[in-house]
Each structure stands twice: as C-alpha cells, then as structure tokens.
Coordinates of C-alpha atoms and ligand atoms in Angstrom, one line a residue:
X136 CA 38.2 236.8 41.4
X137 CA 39.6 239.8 43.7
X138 CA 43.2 240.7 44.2
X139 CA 44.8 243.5 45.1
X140 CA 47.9 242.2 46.1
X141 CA 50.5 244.1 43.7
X142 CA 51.1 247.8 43.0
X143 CA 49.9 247.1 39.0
X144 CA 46.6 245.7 40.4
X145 CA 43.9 246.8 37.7
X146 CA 43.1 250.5 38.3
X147 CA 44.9 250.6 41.2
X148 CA 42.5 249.1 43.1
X149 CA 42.1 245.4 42.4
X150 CA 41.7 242.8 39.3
X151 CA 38.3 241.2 39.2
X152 CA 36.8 239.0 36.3
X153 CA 39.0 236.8 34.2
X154 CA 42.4 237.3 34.6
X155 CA 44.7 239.8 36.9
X156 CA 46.7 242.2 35.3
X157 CA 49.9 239.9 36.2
X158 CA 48.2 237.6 33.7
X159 CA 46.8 235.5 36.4
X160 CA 44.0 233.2 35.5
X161 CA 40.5 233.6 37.5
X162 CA 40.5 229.8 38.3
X163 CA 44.0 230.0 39.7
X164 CA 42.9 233.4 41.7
X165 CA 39.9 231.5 43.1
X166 CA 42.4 228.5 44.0
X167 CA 45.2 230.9 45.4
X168 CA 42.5 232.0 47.6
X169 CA 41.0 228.4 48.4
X170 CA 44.6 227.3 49.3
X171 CA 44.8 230.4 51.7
X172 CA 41.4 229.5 53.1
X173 CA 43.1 226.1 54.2
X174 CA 46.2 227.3 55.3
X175 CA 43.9 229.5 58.0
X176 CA 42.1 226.8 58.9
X177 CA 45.6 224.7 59.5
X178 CA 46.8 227.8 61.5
X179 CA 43.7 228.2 63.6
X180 CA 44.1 224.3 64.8
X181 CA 47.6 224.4 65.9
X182 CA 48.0 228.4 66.6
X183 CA 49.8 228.0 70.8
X184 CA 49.6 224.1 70.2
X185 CA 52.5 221.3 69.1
X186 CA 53.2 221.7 65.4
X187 CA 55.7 219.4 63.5
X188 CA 58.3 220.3 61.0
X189 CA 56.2 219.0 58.2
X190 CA 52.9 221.2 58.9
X191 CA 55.6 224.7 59.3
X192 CA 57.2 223.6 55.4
X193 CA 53.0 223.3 54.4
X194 CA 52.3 226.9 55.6
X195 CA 55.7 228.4 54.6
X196 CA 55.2 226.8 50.8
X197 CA 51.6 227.3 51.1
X198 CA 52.1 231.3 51.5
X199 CA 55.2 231.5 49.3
X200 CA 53.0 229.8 46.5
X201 CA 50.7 232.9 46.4
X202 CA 53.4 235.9 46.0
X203 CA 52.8 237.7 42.8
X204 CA 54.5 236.4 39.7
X205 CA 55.5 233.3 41.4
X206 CA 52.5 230.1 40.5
X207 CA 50.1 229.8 37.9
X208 CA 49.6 226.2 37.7
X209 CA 46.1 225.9 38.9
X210 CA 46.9 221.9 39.2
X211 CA 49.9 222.4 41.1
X212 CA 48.0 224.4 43.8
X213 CA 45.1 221.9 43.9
X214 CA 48.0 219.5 44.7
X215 CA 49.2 221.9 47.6
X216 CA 45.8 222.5 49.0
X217 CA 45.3 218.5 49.0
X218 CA 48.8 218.8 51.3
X219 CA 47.5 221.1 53.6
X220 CA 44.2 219.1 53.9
X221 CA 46.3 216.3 54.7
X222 CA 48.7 217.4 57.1
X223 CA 45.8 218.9 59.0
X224 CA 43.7 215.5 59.0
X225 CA 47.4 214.2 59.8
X226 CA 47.7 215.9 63.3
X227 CA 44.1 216.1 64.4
X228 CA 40.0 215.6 63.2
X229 CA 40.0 219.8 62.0
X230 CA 38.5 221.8 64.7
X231 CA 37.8 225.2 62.9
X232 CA 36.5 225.3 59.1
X233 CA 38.2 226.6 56.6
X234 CA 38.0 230.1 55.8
X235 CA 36.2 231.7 53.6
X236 CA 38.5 234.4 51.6
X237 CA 35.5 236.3 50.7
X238 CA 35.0 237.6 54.0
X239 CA 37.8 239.1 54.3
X240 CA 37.6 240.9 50.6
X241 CA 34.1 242.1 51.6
X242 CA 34.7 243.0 55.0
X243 CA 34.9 246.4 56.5
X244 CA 37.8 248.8 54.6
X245 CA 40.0 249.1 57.3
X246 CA 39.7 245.7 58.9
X247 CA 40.4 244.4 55.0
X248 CA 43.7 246.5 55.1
X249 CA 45.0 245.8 58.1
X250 CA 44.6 242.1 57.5
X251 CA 46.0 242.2 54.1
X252 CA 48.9 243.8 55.7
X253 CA 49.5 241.0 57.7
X254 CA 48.6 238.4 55.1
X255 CA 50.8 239.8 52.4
X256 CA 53.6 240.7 55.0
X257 CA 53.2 236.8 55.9
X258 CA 53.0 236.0 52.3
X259 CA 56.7 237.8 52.2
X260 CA 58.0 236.1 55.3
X261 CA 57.5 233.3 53.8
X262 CA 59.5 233.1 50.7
X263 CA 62.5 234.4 52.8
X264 CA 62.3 231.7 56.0
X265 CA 61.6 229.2 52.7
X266 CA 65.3 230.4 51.6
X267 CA 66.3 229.4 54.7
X268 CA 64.6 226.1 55.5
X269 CA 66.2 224.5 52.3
X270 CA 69.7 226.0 53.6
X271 CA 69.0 224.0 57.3
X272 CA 68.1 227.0 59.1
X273 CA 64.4 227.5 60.6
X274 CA 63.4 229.4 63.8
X275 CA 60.8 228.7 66.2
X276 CA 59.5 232.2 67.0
X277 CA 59.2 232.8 62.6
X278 CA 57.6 229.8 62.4
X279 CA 55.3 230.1 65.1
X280 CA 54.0 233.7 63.6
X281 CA 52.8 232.0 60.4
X282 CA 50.3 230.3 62.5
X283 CA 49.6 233.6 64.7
X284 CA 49.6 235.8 61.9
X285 CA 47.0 233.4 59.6
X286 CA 44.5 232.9 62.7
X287 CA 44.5 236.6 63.7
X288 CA 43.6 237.3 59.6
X289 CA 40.8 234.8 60.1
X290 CA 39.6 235.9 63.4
X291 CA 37.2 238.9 64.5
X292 CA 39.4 242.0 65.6
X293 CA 39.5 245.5 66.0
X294 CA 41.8 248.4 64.6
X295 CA 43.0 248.6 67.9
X296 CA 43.8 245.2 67.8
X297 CA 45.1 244.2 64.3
X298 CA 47.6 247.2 64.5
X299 CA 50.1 245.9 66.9
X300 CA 49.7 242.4 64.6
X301 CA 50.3 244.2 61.9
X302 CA 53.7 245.8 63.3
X303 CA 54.4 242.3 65.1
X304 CA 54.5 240.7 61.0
X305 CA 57.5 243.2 60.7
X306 CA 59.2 242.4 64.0
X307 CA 59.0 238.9 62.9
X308 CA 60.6 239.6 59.9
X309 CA 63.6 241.2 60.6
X310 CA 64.2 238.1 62.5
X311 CA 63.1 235.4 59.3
X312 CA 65.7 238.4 57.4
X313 CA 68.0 237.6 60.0
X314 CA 67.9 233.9 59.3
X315 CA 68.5 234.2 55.9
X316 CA 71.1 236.2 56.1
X317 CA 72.9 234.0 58.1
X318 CA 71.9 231.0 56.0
X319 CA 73.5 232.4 53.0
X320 CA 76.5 233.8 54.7
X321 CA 77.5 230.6 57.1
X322 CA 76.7 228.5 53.7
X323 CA 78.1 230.4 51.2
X324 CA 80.3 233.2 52.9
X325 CA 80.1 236.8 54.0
X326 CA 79.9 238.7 50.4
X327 CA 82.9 240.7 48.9
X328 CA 82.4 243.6 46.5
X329 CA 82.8 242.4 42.9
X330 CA 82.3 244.0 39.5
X331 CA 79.7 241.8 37.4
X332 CA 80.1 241.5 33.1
X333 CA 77.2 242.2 31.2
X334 CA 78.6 240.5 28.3
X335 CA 77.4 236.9 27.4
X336 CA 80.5 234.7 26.3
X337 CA 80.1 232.4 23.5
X338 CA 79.1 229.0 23.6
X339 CA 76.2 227.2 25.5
X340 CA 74.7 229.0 28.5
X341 CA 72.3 228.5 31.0
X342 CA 70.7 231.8 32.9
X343 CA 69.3 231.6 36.2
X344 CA 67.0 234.1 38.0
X345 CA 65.1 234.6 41.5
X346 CA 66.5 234.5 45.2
X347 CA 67.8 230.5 45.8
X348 CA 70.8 230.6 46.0
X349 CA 71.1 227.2 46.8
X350 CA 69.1 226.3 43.3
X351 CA 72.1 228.5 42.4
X352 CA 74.9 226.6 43.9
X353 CA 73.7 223.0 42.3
X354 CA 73.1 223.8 39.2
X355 CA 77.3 224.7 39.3
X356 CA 78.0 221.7 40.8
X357 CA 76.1 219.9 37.6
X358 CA 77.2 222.2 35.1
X359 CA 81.0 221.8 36.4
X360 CA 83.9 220.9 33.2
X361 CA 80.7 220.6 31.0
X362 CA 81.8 223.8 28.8
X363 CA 78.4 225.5 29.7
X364 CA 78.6 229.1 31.1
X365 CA 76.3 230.3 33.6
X366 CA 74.5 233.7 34.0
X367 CA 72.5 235.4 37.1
X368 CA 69.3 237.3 35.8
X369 CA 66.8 239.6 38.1
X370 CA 67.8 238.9 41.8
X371 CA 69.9 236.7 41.6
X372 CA 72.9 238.8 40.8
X373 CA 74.2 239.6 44.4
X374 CA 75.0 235.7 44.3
X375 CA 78.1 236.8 42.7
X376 CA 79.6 238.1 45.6
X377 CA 79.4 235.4 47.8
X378 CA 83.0 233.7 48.3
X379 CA 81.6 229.8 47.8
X380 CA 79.9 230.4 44.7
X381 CA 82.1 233.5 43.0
X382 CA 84.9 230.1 42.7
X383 CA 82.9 228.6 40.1
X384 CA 84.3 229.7 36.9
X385 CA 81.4 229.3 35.6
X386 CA 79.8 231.9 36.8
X387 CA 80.3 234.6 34.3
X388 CA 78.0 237.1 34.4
X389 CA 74.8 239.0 34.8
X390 CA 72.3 238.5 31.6
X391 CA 69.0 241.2 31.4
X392 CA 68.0 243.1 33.3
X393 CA 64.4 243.7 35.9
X394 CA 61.7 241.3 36.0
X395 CA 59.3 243.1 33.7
X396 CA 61.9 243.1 30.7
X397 CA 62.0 239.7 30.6
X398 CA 59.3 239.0 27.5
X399 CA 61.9 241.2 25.6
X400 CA 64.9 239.8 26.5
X401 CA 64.1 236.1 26.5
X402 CA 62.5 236.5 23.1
X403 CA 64.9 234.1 21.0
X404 CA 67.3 233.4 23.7
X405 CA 69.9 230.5 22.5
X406 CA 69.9 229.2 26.1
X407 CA 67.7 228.1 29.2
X408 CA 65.9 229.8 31.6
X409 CA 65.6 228.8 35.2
X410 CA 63.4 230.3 37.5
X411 CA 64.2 229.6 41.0
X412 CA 61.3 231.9 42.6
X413 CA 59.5 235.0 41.2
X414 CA 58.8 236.9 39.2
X415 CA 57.5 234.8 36.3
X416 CA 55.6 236.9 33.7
X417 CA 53.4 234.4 31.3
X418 CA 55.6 232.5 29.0
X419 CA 55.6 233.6 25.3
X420 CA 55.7 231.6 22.1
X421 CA 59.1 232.8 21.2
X422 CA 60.6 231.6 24.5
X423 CA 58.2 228.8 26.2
X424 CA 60.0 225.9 24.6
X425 CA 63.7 227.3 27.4
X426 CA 61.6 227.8 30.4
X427 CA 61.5 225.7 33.4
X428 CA 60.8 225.9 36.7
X429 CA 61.7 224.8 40.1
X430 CA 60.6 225.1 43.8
X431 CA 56.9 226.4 44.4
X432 CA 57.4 228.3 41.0
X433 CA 55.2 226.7 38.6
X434 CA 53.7 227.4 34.7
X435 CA 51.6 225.3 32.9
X436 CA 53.2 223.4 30.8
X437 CA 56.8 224.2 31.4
X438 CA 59.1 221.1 32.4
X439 CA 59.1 221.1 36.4
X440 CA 62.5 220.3 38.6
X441 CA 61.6 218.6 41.6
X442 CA 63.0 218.1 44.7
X443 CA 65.6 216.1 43.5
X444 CA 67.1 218.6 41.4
X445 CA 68.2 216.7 38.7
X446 CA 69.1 219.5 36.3
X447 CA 69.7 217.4 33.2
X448 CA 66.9 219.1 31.4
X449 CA 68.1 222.0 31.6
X450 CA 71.8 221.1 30.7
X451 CA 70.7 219.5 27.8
X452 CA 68.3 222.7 26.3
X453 CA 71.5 224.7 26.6
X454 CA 74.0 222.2 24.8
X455 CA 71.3 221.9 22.0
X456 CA 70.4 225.7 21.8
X457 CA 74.4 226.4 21.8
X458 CA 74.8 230.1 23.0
X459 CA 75.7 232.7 21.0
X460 CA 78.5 232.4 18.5
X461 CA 80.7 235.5 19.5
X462 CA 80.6 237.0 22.8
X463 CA 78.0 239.2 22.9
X464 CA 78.4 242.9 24.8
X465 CA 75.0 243.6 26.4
X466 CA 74.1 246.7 28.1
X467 CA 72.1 248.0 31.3
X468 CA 69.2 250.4 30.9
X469 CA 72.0 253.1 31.0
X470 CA 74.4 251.7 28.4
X471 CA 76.6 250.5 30.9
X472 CA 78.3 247.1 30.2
X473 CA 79.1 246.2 33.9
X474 CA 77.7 246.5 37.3
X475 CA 78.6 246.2 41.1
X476 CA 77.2 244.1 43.8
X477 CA 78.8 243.0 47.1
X478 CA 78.1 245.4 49.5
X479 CA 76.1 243.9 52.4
X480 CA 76.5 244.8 56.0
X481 CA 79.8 242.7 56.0
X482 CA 81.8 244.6 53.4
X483 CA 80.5 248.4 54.6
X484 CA 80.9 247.5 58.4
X485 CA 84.6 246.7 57.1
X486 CA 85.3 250.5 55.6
X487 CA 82.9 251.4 59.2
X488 CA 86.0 253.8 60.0
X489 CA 86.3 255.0 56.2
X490 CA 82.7 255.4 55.9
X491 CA 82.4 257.5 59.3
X492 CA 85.6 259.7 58.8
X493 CA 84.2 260.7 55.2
X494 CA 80.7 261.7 57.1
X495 CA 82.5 263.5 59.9
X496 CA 85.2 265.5 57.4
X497 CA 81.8 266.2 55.3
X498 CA 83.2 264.3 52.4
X499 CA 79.7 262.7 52.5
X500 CA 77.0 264.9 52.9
X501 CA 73.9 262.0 52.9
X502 CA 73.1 258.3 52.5
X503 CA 70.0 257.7 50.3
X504 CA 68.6 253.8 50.0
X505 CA 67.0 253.9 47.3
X506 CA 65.9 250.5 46.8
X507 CA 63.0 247.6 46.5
X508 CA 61.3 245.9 43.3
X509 CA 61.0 247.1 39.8
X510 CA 58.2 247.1 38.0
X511 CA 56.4 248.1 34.5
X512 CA 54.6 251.5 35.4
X513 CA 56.3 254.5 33.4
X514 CA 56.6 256.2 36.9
X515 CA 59.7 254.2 38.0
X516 CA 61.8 256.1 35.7
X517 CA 61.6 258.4 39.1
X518 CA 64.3 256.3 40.9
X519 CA 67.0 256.6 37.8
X520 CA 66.1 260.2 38.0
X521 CA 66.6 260.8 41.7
X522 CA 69.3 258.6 41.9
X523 CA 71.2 261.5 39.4
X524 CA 70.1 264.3 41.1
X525 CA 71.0 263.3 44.2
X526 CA 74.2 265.2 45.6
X527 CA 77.5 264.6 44.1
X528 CA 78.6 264.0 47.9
X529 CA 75.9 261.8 48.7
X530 CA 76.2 257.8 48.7
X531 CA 73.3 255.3 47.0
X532 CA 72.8 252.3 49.6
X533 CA 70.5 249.8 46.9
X534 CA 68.9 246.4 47.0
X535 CA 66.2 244.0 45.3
X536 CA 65.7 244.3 41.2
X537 CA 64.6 248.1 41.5
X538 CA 68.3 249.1 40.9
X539 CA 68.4 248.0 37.7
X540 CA 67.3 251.3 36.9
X541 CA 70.6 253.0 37.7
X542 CA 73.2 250.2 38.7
X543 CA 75.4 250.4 35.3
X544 CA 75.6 254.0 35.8
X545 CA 79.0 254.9 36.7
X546 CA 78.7 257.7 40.0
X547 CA 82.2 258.2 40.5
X548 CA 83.5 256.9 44.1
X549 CA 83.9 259.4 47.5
X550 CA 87.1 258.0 49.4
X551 CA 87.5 254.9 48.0
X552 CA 84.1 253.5 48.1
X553 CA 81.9 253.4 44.6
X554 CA 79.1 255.9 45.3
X555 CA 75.9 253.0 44.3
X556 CA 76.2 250.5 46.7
X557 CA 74.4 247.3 46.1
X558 CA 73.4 245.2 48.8
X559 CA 72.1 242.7 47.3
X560 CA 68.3 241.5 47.2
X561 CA 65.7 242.9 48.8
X562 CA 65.7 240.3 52.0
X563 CA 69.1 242.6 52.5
X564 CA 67.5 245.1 53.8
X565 CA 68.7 243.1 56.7
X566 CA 72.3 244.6 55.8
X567 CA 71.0 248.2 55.4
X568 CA 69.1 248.2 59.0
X569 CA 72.6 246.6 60.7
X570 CA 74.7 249.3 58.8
X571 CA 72.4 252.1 59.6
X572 CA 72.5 251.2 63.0
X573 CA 76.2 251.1 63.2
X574 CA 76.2 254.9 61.8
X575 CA 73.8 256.0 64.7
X576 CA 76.1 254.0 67.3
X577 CA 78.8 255.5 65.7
X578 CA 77.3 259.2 65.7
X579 CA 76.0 258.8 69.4
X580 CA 72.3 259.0 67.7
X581 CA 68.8 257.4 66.6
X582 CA 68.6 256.0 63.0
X583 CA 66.4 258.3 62.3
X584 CA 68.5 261.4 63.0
X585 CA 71.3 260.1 60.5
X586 CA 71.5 261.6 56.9
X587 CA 69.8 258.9 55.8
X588 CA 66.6 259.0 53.6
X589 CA 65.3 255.5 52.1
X590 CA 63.7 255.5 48.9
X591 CA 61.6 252.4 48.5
X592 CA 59.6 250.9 44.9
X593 CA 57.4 248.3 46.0
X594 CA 55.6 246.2 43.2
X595 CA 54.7 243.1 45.6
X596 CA 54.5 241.2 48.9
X597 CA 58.2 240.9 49.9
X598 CA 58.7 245.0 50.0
X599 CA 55.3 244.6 52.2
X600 CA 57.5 242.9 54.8
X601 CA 60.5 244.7 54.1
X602 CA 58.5 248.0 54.6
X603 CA 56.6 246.9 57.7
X604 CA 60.3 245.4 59.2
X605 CA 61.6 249.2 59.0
X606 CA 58.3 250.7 60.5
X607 CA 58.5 247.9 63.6
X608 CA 62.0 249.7 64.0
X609 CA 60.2 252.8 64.1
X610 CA 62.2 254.2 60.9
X611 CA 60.0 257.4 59.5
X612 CA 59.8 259.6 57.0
X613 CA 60.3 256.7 54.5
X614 CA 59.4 258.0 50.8
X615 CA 57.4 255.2 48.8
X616 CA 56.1 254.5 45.1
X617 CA 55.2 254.7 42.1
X618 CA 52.0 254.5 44.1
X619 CA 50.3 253.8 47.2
X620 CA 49.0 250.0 48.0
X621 CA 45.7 249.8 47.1
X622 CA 45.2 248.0 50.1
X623 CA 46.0 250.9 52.5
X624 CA 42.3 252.1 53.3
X625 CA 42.6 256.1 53.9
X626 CA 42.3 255.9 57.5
X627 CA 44.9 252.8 57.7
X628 CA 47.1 255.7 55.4
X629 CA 46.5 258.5 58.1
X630 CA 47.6 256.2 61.0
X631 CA 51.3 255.6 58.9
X632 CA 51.6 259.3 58.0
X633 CA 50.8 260.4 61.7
X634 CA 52.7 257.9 62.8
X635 CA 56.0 257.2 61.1
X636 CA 55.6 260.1 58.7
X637 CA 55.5 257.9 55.3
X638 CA 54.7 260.5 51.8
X639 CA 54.3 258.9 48.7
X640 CA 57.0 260.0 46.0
X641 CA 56.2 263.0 44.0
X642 CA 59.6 263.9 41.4
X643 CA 62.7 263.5 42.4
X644 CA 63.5 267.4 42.0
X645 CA 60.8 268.0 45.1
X646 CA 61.7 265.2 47.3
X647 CA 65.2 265.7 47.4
X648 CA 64.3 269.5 48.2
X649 CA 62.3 268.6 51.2
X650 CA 64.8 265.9 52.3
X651 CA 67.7 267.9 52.2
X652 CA 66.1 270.9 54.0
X653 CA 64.3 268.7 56.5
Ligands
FSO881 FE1 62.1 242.0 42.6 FE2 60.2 240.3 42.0 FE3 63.2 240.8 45.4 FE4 60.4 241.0 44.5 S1 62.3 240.1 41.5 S2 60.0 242.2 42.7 S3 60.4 242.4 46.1 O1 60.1 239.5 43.6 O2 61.6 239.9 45.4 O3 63.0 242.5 44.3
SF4_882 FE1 46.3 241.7 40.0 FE2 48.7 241.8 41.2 FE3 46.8 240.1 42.1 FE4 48.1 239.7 39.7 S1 48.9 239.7 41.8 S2 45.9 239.5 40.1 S3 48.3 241.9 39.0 S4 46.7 242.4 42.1

C-alpha cells in the first residue's frame, strides 16, 4: 500500500506495508485505491457529457468513502466499487479503463503533488456537497468538478497545467461550502450564540459525533419523551446553535473532547456512540460492543444504520447501558466545564457595527483564526499556546475540532463579544471568508490588508479544500501545521510560498512577533 494522505502519515512521508498509521488495513488501502481507480474511469466517461443524479451520489460517496478516519470495511468498499461499475455499465459500454492508482504514486514528484492536491481537495468536496445532497441541495457546477477534477488526476498534464486545476478544486469549494451552509441554515436556521455543558446528566444517553447534522436531527425525533439524553462529541457541537435543533430538550450537552481522544474517553462509556462521518479511530475492546455507524462510515463488525435510519439499535444500547448514575461534571483540555459555539457569519455580521467600532476605537487590535482539525502529534499544543499569547485586545475567530485545544478557556470578552469565537466546523470557513470580507468592505480594503492572520492545523483532506478555497481567494501569508503535507513536493512548496506567502508554524512566541510587526 502507499498513502500519504494525512499529516500523521508514517515518517511524514507516507504509510507503506501492512497497515497506515491511522490503523488502516493494506487490503482496504489497496481497495480505497481500486475504488478511486473506478471512480476515474466513471469520470473520464461522462466528464462534458449527460450525467444523472445517481452516477453524481456514486462519485460524491465514492470520494467521501476514502477521507482519513472515515471507512475501513474492506467489504463495504468492494460493495461501492461494484456501484460504480454498475452505474458506469448503466449509462454506457465504458470507454476509458480504469485507472491504475499506481501511476499516479510513482509518477514524477510534482505531477504526484499537484494531483493529490486536487484529489484530496475533491476527496474534501465531497463529504461537504454529501452534507448537502441528503439535506436536498446539490449544484450543477460542484457536481460537474468531481468529474473534471477525477479525469484531469487521471490524464497527462503539465505543471503549468495542473496548477490552475489545482486552484479551480478551491474555487469549487467555496461554492460546495456555500451549499452547505445554506443547507443547514434554510433547514435548520441561521445559528445563535449558545453556551454548551460539559457535564453529562444522569440517566441513559446517547453521544453523537461527525458533521450530519441531519443524522443529528433524527436521531431527536426517535429519541423524543423516551427519557434518553443526547450529547454532541468532536464536530458536531456547533449543532447546538442551530435554532431547529437547540428546541430539542434533549440536546444537553457536549461529551469529549477532539477526535484523537476518543480511545480514552469511550473506554467504559455507559452509553452509545454514533458516528455520523469521520474520524473513526479503530474500535477497542473496552468500547466496540457501543459503536455503530452510519452513512459511508463503516467498521468491521460494528452494527451498520442504513438508509432508513431506523435508530432502534442504538436506543436500545443506551436504555440497557443506563448512563451514569449522578450527573457527571467533565472538563475540556483546560479544566473548563463549558464552552461556546454559535458564531458563524450570521451572528458576527449581526454585532458588524459593534465589531467595526471596537476595531476603529482600537478596542481590538487583531483578529486571529486559528482554526482547522486536531490531531495526535505533541506539536499541536502550539495552537493552545498561541491562542494565550495572543494580545489581550485581539479576537480568536475558530472552527473544525482543532479548538478543542483552547475553547473552555475563558478569554475574557472586548465590548460585549466573548474573545474565542467559534464558528462552527471546519466547512465554516465559509462564515469566516463572508465575515472577513465584510471587515475589508467595511474598512474600504483587501482581506488581506485587514488585521487578520489565520492559523490553520490540518490533519486530513477537508482542511486540503478548506486551505486551497482561501488560496483561490488569493488570502496569503496563511501560517500552517504541525507540519507540512507530505504531498507538497519542494518545488510545488516554493510556488505557494512565492505565491501566496504560506510559512509553516514555528512557536507561537515567533509567529506572533512577525505577524504583529508585519
Ligand atoms: Fe476534525 Fe476529523 Fe472537521 Fe476533519 S473531526 S479532522 S478537517 O474530520 O473534518 O475538523
Ligand atoms: Fe497513513 Fe493517513 Fe493514509 Fe492512514 S490516511 S494510511 S495514516 S497517510
């Protein structure tokens, strides 16, 4: 196997032999890549030609299947590459073969980045218009860029080529971030502030992590006068703050806290686990018999929820587990027992005149985002760190699960507002890019002379797109980490530096010297 998809890739520079450092299997590797290989194929056929609904949903579940953390059921991916087979077979005899992954891992070093650029910026793109498409909301010109984006990975290009493709994935993006935004907003409303509990109530629970919110919103309908209590985990917190599902009473909570801490804190949980989209770490002994799984997420062994949605299982595990027996108090990373979420463009645009009048009187000195995925490298304890130093008179715009690292720390507020904002998950960079660009239409100026530095973690392919959406809006001087993508060749590095001015982290001391003297 090769992979070199994630920022923990072995050696920061890929996994080979039997299993990736995620704790993916080679025979799932080699079928991740098998199931890519068709989905090229698929894309090459009807790339400019008549697609159908059903081939889009192959290529959007196809893609979304191969995120990091997301599918290790090498059965359910033989199933998916079987679809894709199909659907292709469906719409016409297959004119171009499938493709042969290897090629691209053994191809030249900076035609293999560029490419895995695109591919793992599609990869992203995918799980957000997938967000979408269950919601009712697709887009023609997202849609059609899978196809575009897959035959231009398989095809024989240039530098000179691939790079517009390559800022083209991010273009797209903001568009597929767009969508979802207004998928979960028209569906659910425009999200308000809220403080969150950390503290688990007693009595039968049921926690729920990943990005669905419509996963989310059932699971309330089912669990509704049933005496069960339901908590957000990882990225699903900012659901919270949405006005349709905040009137569940229900919906206590927040349990846990990143991704990577969840072998620790699902070890003897007295409740289910659902796990609506990444990141799934492998399941261990002391928790495997409360997972389950829904969507394109999928574990051996752990019960499945299809389509259907039936959540009974689930219901069930969490009246026979029973909860706690007292209300438990649990605590973020910082000892703090609540957080904040709520904050997307809807709620800053509303304090616009606030927010601007604190800038102008010098009441804020700088915005910092400071956002993106969390992860397990000791490194990351960078982001709590500069998140502390920063200015007393500085704001923290956040999103995705990399706040977890400072969002129960209490900054004090500057007129009014909290001082860590949370915009929710990381497809909300969406809300950053409209509120920064309200600030430079406020300010008479470009984004990019606004006191505003962004931050970002990345750990795997969503922050790809993310990051490539901000360089297509030609944001620079964008600070990233723990480390570089193994999958930026040096030259592909030099064309981002000289371009859009992007420096890898170094301690938060240093970087907030050069950004506040810049
Ligand atoms: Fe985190 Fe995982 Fe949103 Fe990612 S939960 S790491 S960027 O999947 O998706 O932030
Ligand atoms: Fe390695 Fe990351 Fe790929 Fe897993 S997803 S095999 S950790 S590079």
């Amino acid at each position: 196997m090769f992979c070199f998809q994630c920022e923990q890739t072995a050696g920061c520079s890929g996994c080979t032999g039997a299993q990736g450092v995620c704790g993916k299997k080679e025979d799932t590797a080699l079928l991740q890549d098998e199931l890519t290989g068709a989905l090229i194929g698929l894309a090459r056929d009807f790339y400019g030609r008549d697609h159908g609904a059903s081939a889009d949903r192959v290529i959007i579940e196809g893609l979304f299947t191969t995120i990091t953390n997301v599918n290790f059921d090498s059965e359910d991916i033989r199933r998916r590459i079987d679809a894709v087979r199909a659907e292709r077979s469906r719409l016409t005899a297959a004119v171009a073969g499938e493709y042969d992954m290897n090629r691209l891992w053994r191809d030249d070093e900076d035609i293999r980045s560029l490419k895995s650029l695109i591919l793992f910026g599609l990869r992203g793109m995918a799980a957000y218009a997938y967000h979408a498409l269950v919601l009712g909301y697709t887009d023609g010109e997202v849609n059609n860029f899978f196809y575009k984006g897959l035959a231009v990975v398989g095809g024989t290009f240039g530098m000179d080529e691939l790079l517009p493709v390559v800022m083209e994935t991010g273009k797209v993006n903001l568009k597929c971030m767009e969508l979802l935004d207004r998928a979960n907003t028209e569906t659910y409303g425009s999200p308000v502030p809220v403080t969150v509990p950390l503290t688990i109530e007693k009595g039968p629970f049921i926690v729920i992590s990943g990005h669905d919110l419509r996963d989310l919103q059932l699971l309330l309908e089912q669990t509704r006068g049933k005496g069960i209590n339901v908590y957000t985990h990882g990225e699903m917190l900012p659901a919270h703050a949405y006005p349709k599902l905040k009137e569940y009473p229900q919906l206590k909570g927040n349990f846990g806290t990143a991704w990577q801490n969840q072998q620790k804190e699902f070890k003897d949980i007295p409740a289910p686990v659902l796990f609506t989209t990444n990141c799934l770490m492998p399941v261990k002994d002391s928790y495997r018999d409360r997972v389950f799984t829904t969507e394109v997420v999928a574990y051996p062994d752990m019960v499945h929820i299809d389509e259907e949605k039936d959540f009974t299982p689930v219901i069930e595990k969490a009246l026979e587990l029973g909860g706690y027996a007292e209300d438990r108090v649990m605590t973020g990373i910082n000892g703090g027992t609540q957080v904040t979420t709520g904050f997307a463009h809807g709620a800053v645009l509303g304090a616009a005149d606030k927010v601007v009048e604190a800038v102008k009187s010098g009441a804020i000195s700088h915005f910092f985002l400071v956002g993106g995925c969390d992860g397990a490298k000791p490194g990351r304890n960078y982001y709590t760190e500069f998140v502390k130093q920063a200015p007393k008179d500085s704001m923290i715009l956040t999103l995705a699960c990399g706040k977890y690292r400072f969002n129960d720390l209490d900054l004090g507020s500057i007129g009014g507002l909290p001082r860590i904002m949370d915009m929710g998950q990381c497809n909300d960079a969406y809300s950053a890019v409209r509120v920064a660009s309200a600030l430079a239409e406020a300010f008479g100026c470009g984004v990019n002379d606004l006191p505003l530095s962004i931050v970002l973690s990345w750990y795997e392919q969503k922050a790809v797109c993310v990051l490539l959406s901000l360089l297509s809006l030609g944001i620079k001087n964008i600070y990233i980490g723990p480390t570089l993508p193994a999958f930026l060749s040096q030259n592909v590095l030099n064309v981002l530096v000289e371009q859009f001015g992007i420096s890898p982290i170094s301690t938060p001391e240093e970087d907030l010297k050069k950004i506040l003297n810049r």
